[in-house]
Structure formats: C-alpha cells, structure tokens
mmCIF file of C-alpha atoms in Angstrom:
data_model
loop_
_atom_site.group_PDB
_atom_site.id
_atom_site.type_symbol
_atom_site.label_atom_id
_atom_site.label_comp_id
_atom_site.label_asym_id
_atom_site.label_seq_id
_atom_site.Cartn_x
_atom_site.Cartn_y
_atom_site.Cartn_z
ATOM 1 C CA MET A 1070 2.143 -73.912 -35.836
ATOM 2 C CA LYS A 1071 3.624 -71.666 -33.197
ATOM 3 C CA TRP A 1072 1.307 -69.708 -30.990
ATOM 4 C CA LYS A 1073 2.152 -66.115 -30.084
ATOM 5 C CA THR A 1074 1.334 -64.943 -26.552
ATOM 6 C CA ILE A 1075 -0.413 -61.625 -26.354
ATOM 7 C CA SER A 1076 -0.654 -59.779 -23.054
ATOM 8 C CA PHE A 1077 -3.284 -57.211 -22.321
ATOM 9 C CA THR A 1078 -3.044 -54.388 -19.737
ATOM 10 C CA HIS A 1079 -6.140 -52.591 -18.605
ATOM 11 C CA PRO A 1080 -5.926 -48.803 -19.331
ATOM 12 C CA ALA A 1081 -6.352 -47.981 -15.614
ATOM 13 C CA GLU A 1082 -3.244 -50.035 -14.819
ATOM 14 C CA ALA A 1083 -1.127 -48.737 -17.675
ATOM 15 C CA SER A 1084 1.603 -46.204 -16.958
ATOM 16 C CA PHE A 1085 2.170 -43.260 -19.224
ATOM 17 C CA THR A 1086 5.690 -42.263 -20.144
ATOM 18 C CA PRO A 1087 5.984 -39.073 -22.173
ATOM 19 C CA ARG A 1088 8.181 -39.086 -25.233
ATOM 20 C CA GLN A 1089 11.580 -37.490 -25.007
ATOM 21 C CA GLY A 1090 11.716 -33.859 -26.144
ATOM 22 C CA ARG A 1091 7.998 -33.163 -25.728
ATOM 23 C CA SER A 1092 6.513 -30.835 -23.142
ATOM 24 C CA THR A 1093 4.051 -32.460 -20.793
ATOM 25 C CA GLY A 1094 2.117 -29.231 -20.281
ATOM 26 C CA ARG A 1095 3.150 -28.853 -16.648
ATOM 27 C CA ILE A 1096 5.575 -26.013 -17.225
ATOM 28 C CA PRO A 1097 3.067 -23.719 -18.981
ATOM 29 C CA ILE A 1098 0.433 -24.418 -16.312
ATOM 30 C CA THR A 1099 2.922 -23.763 -13.517
ATOM 31 C CA LEU A 1100 4.072 -20.579 -15.207
ATOM 32 C CA CYS A 1101 0.479 -19.366 -15.566
ATOM 33 C CA TRP A 1102 -0.216 -19.991 -11.882
ATOM 34 C CA ALA A 1103 2.992 -18.181 -10.842
ATOM 35 C CA ILE A 1104 2.063 -15.129 -12.915
ATOM 36 C CA PHE A 1105 -1.482 -15.156 -11.520
ATOM 37 C CA VAL A 1106 -0.231 -15.334 -7.921
ATOM 38 C CA LEU A 1107 2.385 -12.624 -8.406
ATOM 39 C CA LEU A 1108 -0.041 -10.226 -10.085
ATOM 40 C CA GLY A 1109 -2.630 -10.841 -7.397
ATOM 41 C CA ALA A 1110 -0.082 -10.266 -4.628
ATOM 42 C CA SER A 1111 1.156 -7.008 -6.133
ATOM 43 C CA ALA A 1112 -2.403 -5.680 -6.374
ATOM 44 C CA ALA A 1113 -3.072 -6.625 -2.759
ATOM 45 C CA LEU A 1114 0.096 -4.850 -1.616
ATOM 46 C CA ALA A 1115 -0.709 -1.656 -3.495
ATOM 47 C CA HIS A 1116 -2.493 0.188 -0.689
ATOM 48 C CA ASP A 1117 -2.730 3.958 -0.699
ATOM 49 C CA ARG A 1118 -0.214 5.946 1.314
ATOM 50 C CA LEU A 1119 0.779 9.516 2.006
ATOM 51 C CA LYS A 1120 2.317 11.048 -1.146
ATOM 52 C CA SER A 1121 3.656 14.245 0.404
ATOM 53 C CA SER A 1122 3.216 16.596 3.331
ATOM 54 C CA TRP A 1123 3.730 20.289 4.065
ATOM 55 C CA PRO A 1124 5.513 20.869 6.348
ATOM 56 C CA ALA A 1125 7.729 17.978 5.322
ATOM 57 C CA GLU A 1126 8.801 15.267 7.757
ATOM 58 C CA ASN A 1127 11.325 16.620 10.319
ATOM 59 C CA ALA A 1128 11.133 20.138 8.855
ATOM 60 C CA GLU A 1129 12.536 23.060 10.833
ATOM 61 C CA ILE A 1130 10.170 25.961 10.261
ATOM 62 C CA ALA A 1131 9.579 29.517 11.480
ATOM 63 C CA ALA A 1132 5.770 29.337 11.282
ATOM 64 C CA VAL A 1133 2.965 27.088 10.097
ATOM 65 C CA GLU A 1134 -0.194 28.613 8.688
ATOM 66 C CA ARG A 1135 -1.620 25.487 7.042
ATOM 67 C CA ILE A 1136 -0.999 21.745 7.118
ATOM 68 C CA LYS A 1137 -1.271 20.119 3.697
ATOM 69 C CA LEU A 1138 -1.203 16.352 3.033
ATOM 70 C CA GLU A 1139 -1.569 14.562 -0.312
ATOM 71 C CA PHE A 1140 -3.150 11.120 -0.741
ATOM 72 C CA PRO A 1141 -4.783 9.269 -3.626
ATOM 73 C CA GLN A 1142 -8.524 9.997 -3.212
ATOM 74 C CA PRO A 1143 -8.701 10.595 0.568
ATOM 75 C CA ARG A 1144 -12.040 10.400 2.375
ATOM 76 C CA PHE A 1145 -13.098 11.253 5.938
ATOM 77 C CA PRO A 1146 -9.845 13.029 6.846
ATOM 78 C CA ALA A 1147 -8.709 13.852 10.373
ATOM 79 C CA ILE A 1148 -5.605 15.800 11.412
ATOM 80 C CA VAL A 1149 -4.406 16.409 14.962
ATOM 81 C CA LEU A 1150 -1.434 18.583 15.881
ATOM 82 C CA ARG A 1151 0.326 17.682 19.153
ATOM 83 C CA GLU A 1152 3.180 19.207 21.079
ATOM 84 C CA ALA A 1153 6.072 16.947 22.096
ATOM 85 C CA ASP A 1154 4.446 16.316 25.505
ATOM 86 C CA GLY A 1155 1.199 15.147 23.824
ATOM 87 C CA THR A 1156 -0.808 18.347 24.349
ATOM 88 C CA ILE A 1157 -3.257 18.855 21.485
ATOM 89 C CA VAL A 1158 -2.956 22.157 19.615
ATOM 90 C CA GLY A 1159 -6.202 23.634 18.275
ATOM 91 C CA ILE A 1160 -6.286 23.656 14.461
ATOM 92 C CA GLY A 1161 -8.997 23.937 11.824
ATOM 93 C CA LYS A 1162 -11.111 20.996 10.697
ATOM 94 C CA ALA A 1163 -9.419 18.796 8.092
ATOM 95 C CA GLN A 1164 -10.926 19.157 4.616
ATOM 96 C CA ALA A 1165 -10.329 16.985 1.562
ATOM 97 C CA THR A 1166 -10.318 18.567 -1.892
ATOM 98 C CA GLY A 1167 -9.249 16.203 -4.670
ATOM 99 C CA ASP A 1168 -6.060 14.477 -3.522
ATOM 100 C CA THR A 1169 -5.242 17.147 -0.915
ATOM 101 C CA VAL A 1170 -6.196 17.301 2.762
ATOM 102 C CA THR A 1171 -5.668 20.653 4.481
ATOM 103 C CA SER A 1172 -6.117 22.106 7.931
ATOM 104 C CA ASP A 1173 -5.500 25.713 8.972
ATOM 105 C CA VAL A 1174 -3.304 26.515 11.968
ATOM 106 C CA PRO A 1175 -4.950 29.705 13.301
ATOM 107 C CA GLU A 1176 -2.587 30.489 16.184
ATOM 108 C CA PRO A 1177 1.200 30.922 15.979
ATOM 109 C CA LEU A 1178 3.066 27.928 17.387
ATOM 110 C CA SER A 1179 5.595 28.371 20.159
ATOM 111 C CA ALA A 1180 9.139 27.096 19.581
ATOM 112 C CA GLY A 1181 9.550 23.344 20.008
ATOM 113 C CA LYS A 1182 8.771 19.950 18.522
ATOM 114 C CA TYR A 1183 5.370 18.939 17.174
ATOM 115 C CA VAL A 1184 3.742 15.884 15.626
ATOM 116 C CA ILE A 1185 1.104 16.013 12.903
ATOM 117 C CA ALA A 1186 -1.054 12.889 13.321
ATOM 118 C CA TRP A 1187 -3.379 12.068 10.435
ATOM 119 C CA ARG A 1188 -5.950 9.477 9.428
ATOM 120 C CA VAL A 1189 -7.936 9.061 6.197
ATOM 121 C CA VAL A 1190 -10.001 6.370 4.539
ATOM 122 C CA SER A 1191 -8.180 5.357 1.376
ATOM 123 C CA SER A 1192 -9.601 4.704 -2.082
ATOM 124 C CA ASP A 1193 -9.803 0.965 -1.292
ATOM 125 C CA SER A 1194 -11.923 1.779 1.826
ATOM 126 C CA ARG A 1195 -9.166 0.960 4.309
ATOM 127 C CA PRO A 1196 -8.231 3.418 7.037
ATOM 128 C CA ILE A 1197 -4.618 4.563 6.890
ATOM 129 C CA GLU A 1198 -2.899 6.707 9.489
ATOM 130 C CA GLY A 1199 0.484 8.088 10.326
ATOM 131 C CA GLY A 1200 2.391 11.010 11.699
ATOM 132 C CA GLU A 1201 4.928 13.615 10.643
ATOM 133 C CA SER A 1202 7.315 15.381 13.015
ATOM 134 C CA LEU A 1203 8.266 19.018 12.733
ATOM 135 C CA HIS A 1204 10.330 21.466 14.751
ATOM 136 C CA ARG A 1205 9.193 25.058 15.179
ATOM 137 C CA ASP A 1206 12.340 27.184 14.991
ATOM 138 C CA PRO A 1207 11.903 30.971 14.619
ATOM 139 C CA SER A 1208 14.885 31.100 12.233
ATOM 140 C CA GLY A 1209 13.469 28.408 9.866
ATOM 141 C CA ASP A 1210 11.254 28.707 6.788
ATOM 142 C CA THR A 1211 7.615 29.781 6.926
ATOM 143 C CA VAL A 1212 5.252 27.138 5.582
#
C-alpha cells in the first residue's frame, strides 16, 4: 500500500489569491472614498462672497447717493468709504435687509478715486471682507 502525504497550512499562514475576473472590492471602496472626499471639499470651499455691488467695481460715476452690496444672508455689516489717500468719508450706517446691505452717502463726493471697504459675517458665521474701487467723474452716470 502506498501512503499519500498530506500537507496542512494554518489559515493564518495561508495566502489568498483572488480568482481572475472577479473584483476584490477595493475599487468600489476607493471610489466611495474619492466621492466622499470630493463632496466634502466642495462644501468646504463654498464660502459666501459678494454677489454684486452698486456702484460696480471700477465704475466711473457722476454721483453716489447710496452704496448697495448683495451677499447671501449677510449679518453685522460694515461699510467704509475712503478717498484715494485713505481719508474716511462720512456715510450712513450700513444696514442689512434680506441679501442686501446698503449705506447712504449724504454728501456729494468730490471728483477723484474712492474705495468702498466692506465686511460682513456670512451665513456660515465666517467674516468676509473686501473692497470695490470707484472713480467720481462729473460726466459719468449717477448711481
């Protein structure tokens, strides 16, 4: 009688080789993680910003009676109007109504360049700020 030798490998020492043509499950898991990361990153990058302004950036205008800025859900607005040399021009207190922040300009502006500096707290509770330039030209449009 011929004896057959049988070898035994402990499961912890065994190596697993997937069959040809079958998915190992790594691709779907990797794809799910990539989608999760990309969606999370796009949401984090979607901070509020200025939608529009009147007067518009670099506008040449004859007169300004009101400054109007649009944001998504602005809170605690502040607007400062400065001449080119940095001198602050007295304007009305900034007020937010819906998506619009306005401030009245009570006195006529002299000819020259100005900067509208603004700051609001956005809908995600982060402060955002910026500035818009304008040029007061008596022959321009009245805003």
